[in-house]
Short mmCIF file of C-alpha atoms and ligand atoms in Angstrom, two decimals:
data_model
loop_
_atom_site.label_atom_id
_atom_site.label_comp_id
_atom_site.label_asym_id
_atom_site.label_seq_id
_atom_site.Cartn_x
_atom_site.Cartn_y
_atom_site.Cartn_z
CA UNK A 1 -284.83 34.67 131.91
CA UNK A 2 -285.50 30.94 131.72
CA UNK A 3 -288.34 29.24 129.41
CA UNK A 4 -289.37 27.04 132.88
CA UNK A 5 -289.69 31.07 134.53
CA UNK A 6 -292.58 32.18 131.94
CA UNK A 7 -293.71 28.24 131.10
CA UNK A 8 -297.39 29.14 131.18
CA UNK A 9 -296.93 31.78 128.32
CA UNK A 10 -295.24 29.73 126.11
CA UNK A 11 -296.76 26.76 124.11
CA UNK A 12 -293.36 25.36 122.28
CA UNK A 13 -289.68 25.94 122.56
CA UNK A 14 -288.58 26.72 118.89
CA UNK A 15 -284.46 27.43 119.81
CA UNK A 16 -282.32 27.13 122.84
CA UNK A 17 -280.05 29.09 124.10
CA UNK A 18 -277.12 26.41 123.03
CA UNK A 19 -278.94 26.37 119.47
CA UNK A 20 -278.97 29.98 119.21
CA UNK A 21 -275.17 30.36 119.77
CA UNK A 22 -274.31 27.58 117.19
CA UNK A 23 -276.60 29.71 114.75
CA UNK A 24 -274.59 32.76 115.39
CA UNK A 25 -270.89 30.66 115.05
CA UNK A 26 -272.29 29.87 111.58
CA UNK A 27 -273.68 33.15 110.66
CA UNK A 28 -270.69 34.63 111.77
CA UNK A 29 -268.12 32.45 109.58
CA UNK A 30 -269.88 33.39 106.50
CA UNK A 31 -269.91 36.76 107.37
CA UNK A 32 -266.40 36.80 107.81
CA UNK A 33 -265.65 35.12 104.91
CA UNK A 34 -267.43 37.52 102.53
CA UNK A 35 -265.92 41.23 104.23
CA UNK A 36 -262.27 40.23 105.20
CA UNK A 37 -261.39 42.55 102.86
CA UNK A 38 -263.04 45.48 104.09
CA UNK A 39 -265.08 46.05 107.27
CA UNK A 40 -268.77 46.45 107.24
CA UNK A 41 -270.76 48.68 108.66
CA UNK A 42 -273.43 46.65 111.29
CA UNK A 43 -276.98 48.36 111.18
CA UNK A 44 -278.67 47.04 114.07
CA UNK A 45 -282.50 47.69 113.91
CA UNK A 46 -283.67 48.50 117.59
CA UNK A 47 -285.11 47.08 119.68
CA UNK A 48 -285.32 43.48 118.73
CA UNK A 49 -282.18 42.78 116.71
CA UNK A 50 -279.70 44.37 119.92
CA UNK A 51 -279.43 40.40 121.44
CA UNK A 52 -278.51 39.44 117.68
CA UNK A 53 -276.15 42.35 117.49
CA UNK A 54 -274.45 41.78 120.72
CA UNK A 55 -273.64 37.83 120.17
CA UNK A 56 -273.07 38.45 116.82
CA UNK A 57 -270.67 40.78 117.17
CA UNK A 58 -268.48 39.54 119.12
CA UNK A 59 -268.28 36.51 117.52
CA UNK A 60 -267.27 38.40 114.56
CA UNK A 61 -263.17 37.94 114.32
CA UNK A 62 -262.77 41.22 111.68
CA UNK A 63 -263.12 44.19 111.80
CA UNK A 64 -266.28 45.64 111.94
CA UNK A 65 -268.16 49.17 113.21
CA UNK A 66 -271.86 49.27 114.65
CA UNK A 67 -274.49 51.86 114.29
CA UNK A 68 -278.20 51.63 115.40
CA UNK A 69 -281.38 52.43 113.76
CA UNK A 70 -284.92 52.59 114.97
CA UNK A 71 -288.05 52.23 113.18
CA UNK A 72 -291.90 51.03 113.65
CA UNK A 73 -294.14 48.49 111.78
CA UNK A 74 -295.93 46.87 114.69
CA UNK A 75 -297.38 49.02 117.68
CA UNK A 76 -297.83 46.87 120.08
CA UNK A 77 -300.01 44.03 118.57
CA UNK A 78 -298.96 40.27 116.51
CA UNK A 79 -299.66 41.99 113.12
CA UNK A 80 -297.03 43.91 110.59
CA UNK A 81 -299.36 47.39 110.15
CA UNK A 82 -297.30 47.82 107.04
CA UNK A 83 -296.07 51.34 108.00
CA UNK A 84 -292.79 52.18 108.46
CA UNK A 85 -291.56 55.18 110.35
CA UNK A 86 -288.30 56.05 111.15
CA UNK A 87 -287.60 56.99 114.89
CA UNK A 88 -284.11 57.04 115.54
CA UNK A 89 -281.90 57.28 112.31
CA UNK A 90 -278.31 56.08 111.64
CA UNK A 91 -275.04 58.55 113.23
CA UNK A 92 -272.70 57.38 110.20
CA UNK A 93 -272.57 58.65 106.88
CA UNK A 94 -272.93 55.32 104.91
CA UNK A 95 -271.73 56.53 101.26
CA UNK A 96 -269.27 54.01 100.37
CA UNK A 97 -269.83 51.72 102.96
CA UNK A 98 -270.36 48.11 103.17
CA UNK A 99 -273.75 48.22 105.54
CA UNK A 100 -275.01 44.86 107.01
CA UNK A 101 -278.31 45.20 108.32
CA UNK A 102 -278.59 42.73 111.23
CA UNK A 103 -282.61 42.27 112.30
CA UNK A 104 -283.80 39.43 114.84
CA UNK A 105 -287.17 38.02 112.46
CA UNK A 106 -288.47 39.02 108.91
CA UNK A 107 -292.25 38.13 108.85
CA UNK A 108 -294.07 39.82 105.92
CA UNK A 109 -290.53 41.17 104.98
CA UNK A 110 -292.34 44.80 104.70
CA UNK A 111 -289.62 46.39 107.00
CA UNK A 112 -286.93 45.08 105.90
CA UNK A 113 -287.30 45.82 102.20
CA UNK A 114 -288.18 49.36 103.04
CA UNK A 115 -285.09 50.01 104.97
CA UNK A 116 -283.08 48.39 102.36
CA UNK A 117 -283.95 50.49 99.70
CA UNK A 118 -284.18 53.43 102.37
CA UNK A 119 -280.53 52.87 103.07
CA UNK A 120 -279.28 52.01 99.05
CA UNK A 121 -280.62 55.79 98.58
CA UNK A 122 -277.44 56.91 100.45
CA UNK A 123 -275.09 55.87 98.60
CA UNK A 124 -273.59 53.02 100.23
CA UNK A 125 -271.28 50.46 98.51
CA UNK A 126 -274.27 47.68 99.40
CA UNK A 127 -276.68 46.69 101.24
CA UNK A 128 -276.93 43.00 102.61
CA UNK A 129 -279.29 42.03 105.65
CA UNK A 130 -278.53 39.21 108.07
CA UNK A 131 -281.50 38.21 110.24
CA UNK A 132 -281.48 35.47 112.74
CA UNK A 133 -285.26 33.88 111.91
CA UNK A 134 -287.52 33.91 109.41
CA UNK A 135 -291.07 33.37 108.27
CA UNK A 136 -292.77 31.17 105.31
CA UNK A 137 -294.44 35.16 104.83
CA UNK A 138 -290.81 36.57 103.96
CA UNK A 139 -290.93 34.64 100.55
CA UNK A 140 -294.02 36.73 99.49
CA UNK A 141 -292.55 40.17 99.57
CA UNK A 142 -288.87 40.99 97.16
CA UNK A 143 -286.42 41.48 99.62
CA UNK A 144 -283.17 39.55 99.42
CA UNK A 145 -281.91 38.15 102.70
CA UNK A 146 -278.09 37.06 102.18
CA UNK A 147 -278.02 35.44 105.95
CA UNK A 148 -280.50 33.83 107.25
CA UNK A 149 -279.72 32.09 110.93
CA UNK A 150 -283.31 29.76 110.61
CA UNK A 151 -286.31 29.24 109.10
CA UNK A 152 -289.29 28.92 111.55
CA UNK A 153 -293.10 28.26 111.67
CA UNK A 154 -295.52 30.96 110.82
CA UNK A 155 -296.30 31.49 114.52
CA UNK A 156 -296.15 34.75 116.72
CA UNK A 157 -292.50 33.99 119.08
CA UNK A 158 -291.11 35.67 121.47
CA UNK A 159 -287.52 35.63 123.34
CA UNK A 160 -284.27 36.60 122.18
CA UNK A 161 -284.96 40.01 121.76
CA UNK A 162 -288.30 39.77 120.70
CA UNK A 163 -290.95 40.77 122.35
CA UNK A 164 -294.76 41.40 123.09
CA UNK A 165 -295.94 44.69 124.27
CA UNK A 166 -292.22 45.48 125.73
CA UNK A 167 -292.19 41.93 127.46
CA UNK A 168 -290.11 38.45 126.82
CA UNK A 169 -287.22 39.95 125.09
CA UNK A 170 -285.02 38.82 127.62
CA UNK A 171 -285.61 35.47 127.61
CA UNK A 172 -282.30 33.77 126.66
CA UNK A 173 -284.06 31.21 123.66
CA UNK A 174 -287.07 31.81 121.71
CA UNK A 175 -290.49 29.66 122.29
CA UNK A 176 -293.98 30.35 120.78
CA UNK A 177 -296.06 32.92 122.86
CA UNK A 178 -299.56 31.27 124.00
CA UNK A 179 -302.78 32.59 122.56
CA UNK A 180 -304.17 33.29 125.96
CA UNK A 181 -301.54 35.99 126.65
CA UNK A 182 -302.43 38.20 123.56
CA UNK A 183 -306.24 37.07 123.02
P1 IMP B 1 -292.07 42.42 109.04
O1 IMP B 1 -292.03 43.83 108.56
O2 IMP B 1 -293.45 41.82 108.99
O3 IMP B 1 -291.04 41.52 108.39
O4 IMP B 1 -291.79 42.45 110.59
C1 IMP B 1 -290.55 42.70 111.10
C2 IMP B 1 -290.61 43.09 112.56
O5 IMP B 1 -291.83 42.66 113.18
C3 IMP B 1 -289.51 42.41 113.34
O6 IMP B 1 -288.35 43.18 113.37
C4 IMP B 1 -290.12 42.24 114.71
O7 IMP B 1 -289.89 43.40 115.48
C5 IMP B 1 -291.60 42.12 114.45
N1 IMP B 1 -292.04 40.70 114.45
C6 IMP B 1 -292.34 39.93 113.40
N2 IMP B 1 -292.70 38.70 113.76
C7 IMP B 1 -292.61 38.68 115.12
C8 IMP B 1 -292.84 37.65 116.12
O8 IMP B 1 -293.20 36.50 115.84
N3 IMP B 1 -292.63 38.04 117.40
C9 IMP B 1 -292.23 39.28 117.76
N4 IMP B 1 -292.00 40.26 116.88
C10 IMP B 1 -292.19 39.97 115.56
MG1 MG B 2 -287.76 44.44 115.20
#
């Protein structure tokens, strides 16, 4: 889906399409760079970080295996409830492995640092996250984000995988969702 197919939802485009890729190509370098010698394991944390995961991926040019997991913090409203529940949980036995946790946004960072330390309790070589945006939020909470594709305003967005209540994740960039749609 277009931004000029949803244009009265959206108040400002904040990436492109085009911009998006570039910010994969770059993530994806480093990446590369820092497991040649042995694959890692790509967490993908559904539903919002599968466009991520896709593009990311396969712009990856090592080898690499993908497993998915599923938890909660939001419901279906703009603000992180804090609680995190697991829903779906990884197939793969992760002791040893090199897990990269691939997310689409870190906001309050609450998630992320709870499924960090969720996943360092099994035993797994480490545990690095790669997340295509982030929040000026993210910088209150301890969690250490080794990629980060772009820093963005503190503003509720939707597109590229993210979504509100179930809608916009297909839109192929990200844009800011207008007030009138969730007030
Ligand atoms: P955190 O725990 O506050 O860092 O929130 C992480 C999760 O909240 C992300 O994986 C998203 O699913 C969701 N989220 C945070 N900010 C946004 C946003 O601006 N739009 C859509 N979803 C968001
Ligand atoms: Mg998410």
């Amino acid at each position: 889906m277009e931004f000029s197919d949803v244009e009265q939802d959206l108040t400002e485009i904040v990436l492109t399409e085009d911009q998006i890729k570039g910010i994969i190509a770059d993530l994806a370098r480093r990446i590369e760079a820092d497991y040649a010698d042995s694959p890692p394991l790509l967490v993908g944390v559904l539903r919002g970080a599968v466009m991520v995961m896709a593009d990311l991926a396969r712009e990856l040019r090592i080898p690499i295996e993908m497993d998915w997991m599923a938890v909660s913090s939001y419901g279906a409203g703009t603000q992180s409830s804090g609680v995190v529940r697991i829903l779906k949980d990884l197939d793969t036995d992760i002791a040893g492995r090199r897990v990269l946790i691939v997310e689409d946004i870190i906001d309050s960072g609450l998630t992320l640092s709870w499924l960090q330390a969720n996943l360092a309790t099994r035993g797994a070589e480490s545990v690095e996250i790669c997340a295509l945006l982030r929040k000026p939020d993210a910088a209150k909470v301890e969690v250490d984000v080794r990629y980060v594709g772009a820093d963005i305003p503190n503003k509720f967005v939707v597109g590229y995988g993210l979504d509100y209540a179930e809608a916009y994740r297909h839109l192929k960039g990200v844009a800011v969702l207008a007030p009138h749609v969730y007030s």
